[in-house]
Amino acid sequence: MDLTQSQSSNMSLGFVSHASPAATTATLTFRFDSSSHSVPFAPLQLMDNQREEKEKNGDVEEFRILGHSMCLKRKREIDSTSSSSSSMKSFSVTVWNELQSRRNAVRAWGNQGLRVADPDIFEIMNKEKQRQYEGIELIASENFVCKAVMEALGSHLTNKYSEGMPGARYYGGNQFIDEIEMLCCKRALAAFGLDPENWGVNVQPYSCTSANFSVYTGLLLPGDRIMGLDTPSGGNTSHGYNLPNGRKVSGSSIFFESLPYKVDPQTGCVDFDKLEERALVFRPKILICGGSSYPREWDYAKFRQIADKCGAVLMCDMAQISGLVAAKECLSPFDYCDIVTSTTHKSLRGPRGGIIFFRKGPKPRKRGMFLNQGDGSDKYDFEEKINFAVFPALQGGPHNNHIAALAVALKQVASPEYKTYMQQVKRNAQALAAALMRRNCRLVTGGTDNHMILWDLRNLGLTGKNFEKVCELCHITVNKVMIFDDNGSMTPGGLRIGTPAMTSRGCQENDFEMIADFLLKAAHIANSVQKEHGRLAKAFLKGLENNNDIIELRTRVENFASLFAMPGFELYQLYHLELITNEGCFSIGYRYSKSSTTFDGAKGCEAAVPQFTPIASTLMANNRNNIHGSLLQPIQKKQKVAAVWHS
């Protein structure tokens, strides 16, 4: 504000002056009061010295800034000691209360827990939690994540939109999202021992099916040819599966021309002679190895040779075995393949999603053996094509909470403890396979090299669908699968069994011996019901109602499963109880619900056994490895005993 222009400005700023002051320039700086009391806005005016005295005692307050001869004036501020101070306070309180009411309204819906906000969903989720805890999880493609992964997955990162790649987003405010995604990519490469100069990775796909289709979209034109393992032979539908009647059941078979290769019916392993013969005639642009239900090692070197002969890109879908690959417990597709896709859950124990690895940098001079780097004259062009296919071609914004959770899981994958875990997964699978074969069960390929087993039920006269239902009622979760000459996926003759999930809960080889007994008992129940009621679904399900054998087996399964801890959450505290009766001393395991009752386990007490749910009892047995199915019997109700609890 230039005060030297006050006379000629005809008081355009609302002040009066009878004489011009010395030429000077003043800057007026106004600052809001930082206190919690709001001050009402009042317009400021400049006034001269003559009028200053006249209005000194009026309703106008006058003051100078920086000693300037001209005065500012405004309506007199309310004196805290005056009678009007209460109205000022009332004004401040009103503003504050209004703000608080808005804050409370946000909290009312925004900070409400699920139990209160949606009791229906809360109850169903609790039932699912109970099912997971009390059941035996044997689906090969399922696993349990740790609490840290759950925390990242259920975090505030779900609020952020971030279409695009790190450093090139379509939305602002992504600096921290970029950091998370770049760290996730770095950890993904490190987990599999890949050189970032030669390999790139995209962690945005929503699933492995999305990842696979992104590869096809980026590298192919509609109608181009792909070749993957037939689904009844153990392949995945996303590799281009058609039903026997010719119906196309996946996007890969709808938009691209697919021809499957198959396994040898005698061995259950890939028939490479016929694969090569068909590939040289069909000339696929992408040859796919990897599958959903293949229990043996993949011979990537042979796939590389065939891909080179027919001029195809070699792609591996390692969704089932990615954990074994990371732990170096099986052959690595990265030594031979151009592109590798995977899920991020299953044996990796991460959130549900997909991931794509692709070669970059110079191409090799020679093909057919290890892909050693060449002279750099020809380079891979997968990176830009695949990234563009993921976004914007097929997906929108990535799920940032998933990417953060994946980063957490990949950090664990690179640890020595994870390698130990995957070694136990393999040992458990081999122990279960051996236990089933000792019980005269027929396994596809006669065993396993990885984490899964394929049980051929056809010699028992069972369908996978009926057996799966019996297992489900007994709280054993498995999944039916087609065997190579099956006619349909809904009435297949096989069962797929995996060990990663129960290994995550702490099961070892001897525990899978007991699980084999449970499975065989379930097979006998299914066979008995089928003989009495028939194989058709309606009659078979009727025979399962109120079946005493199922109730008995379910009790044994629940008691067994409840012995083991649950990653991510705990429903019960496990106590050991020494019972002293006239028949001897017993050590009893009890599962005790914190949510339903309270109990001081440190004190000796006179206990009524029916107040708690017994898990197992055995004479002087304090080691759970000595607890077996025949001993999983409940104590008689209302039996009074002297009890000493040990947590």
PDB file of C-alpha atoms in Angstrom, residues 61-65 70-74:
ATOM      1  CA  GLU A  61     -10.830   1.509  17.686  1.00  0.00           C
ATOM      2  CA  GLU A  62      -7.725   3.218  16.258  1.00  0.00           C
ATOM      3  CA  PHE A  63      -4.183   1.944  15.938  1.00  0.00           C
ATOM      4  CA  ARG A  64      -0.982   2.632  14.005  1.00  0.00           C
ATOM      5  CA  ILE A  65       1.217   0.162  12.216  1.00  0.00           C
ATOM      6  CA  MET A  70      -1.741   7.530   9.562  1.00  0.00           C
ATOM      7  CA  CYS A  71      -3.973   5.377  11.703  1.00  0.00           C
ATOM      8  CA  LEU A  72      -5.945   2.247  10.974  1.00  0.00           C
ATOM      9  CA  LYS A  73      -9.422   2.075  12.372  1.00  0.00           C
ATOM     10  CA  ARG A  74     -12.039  -0.615  12.742  1.00  0.00           C
TER      11      ARG A  74
END
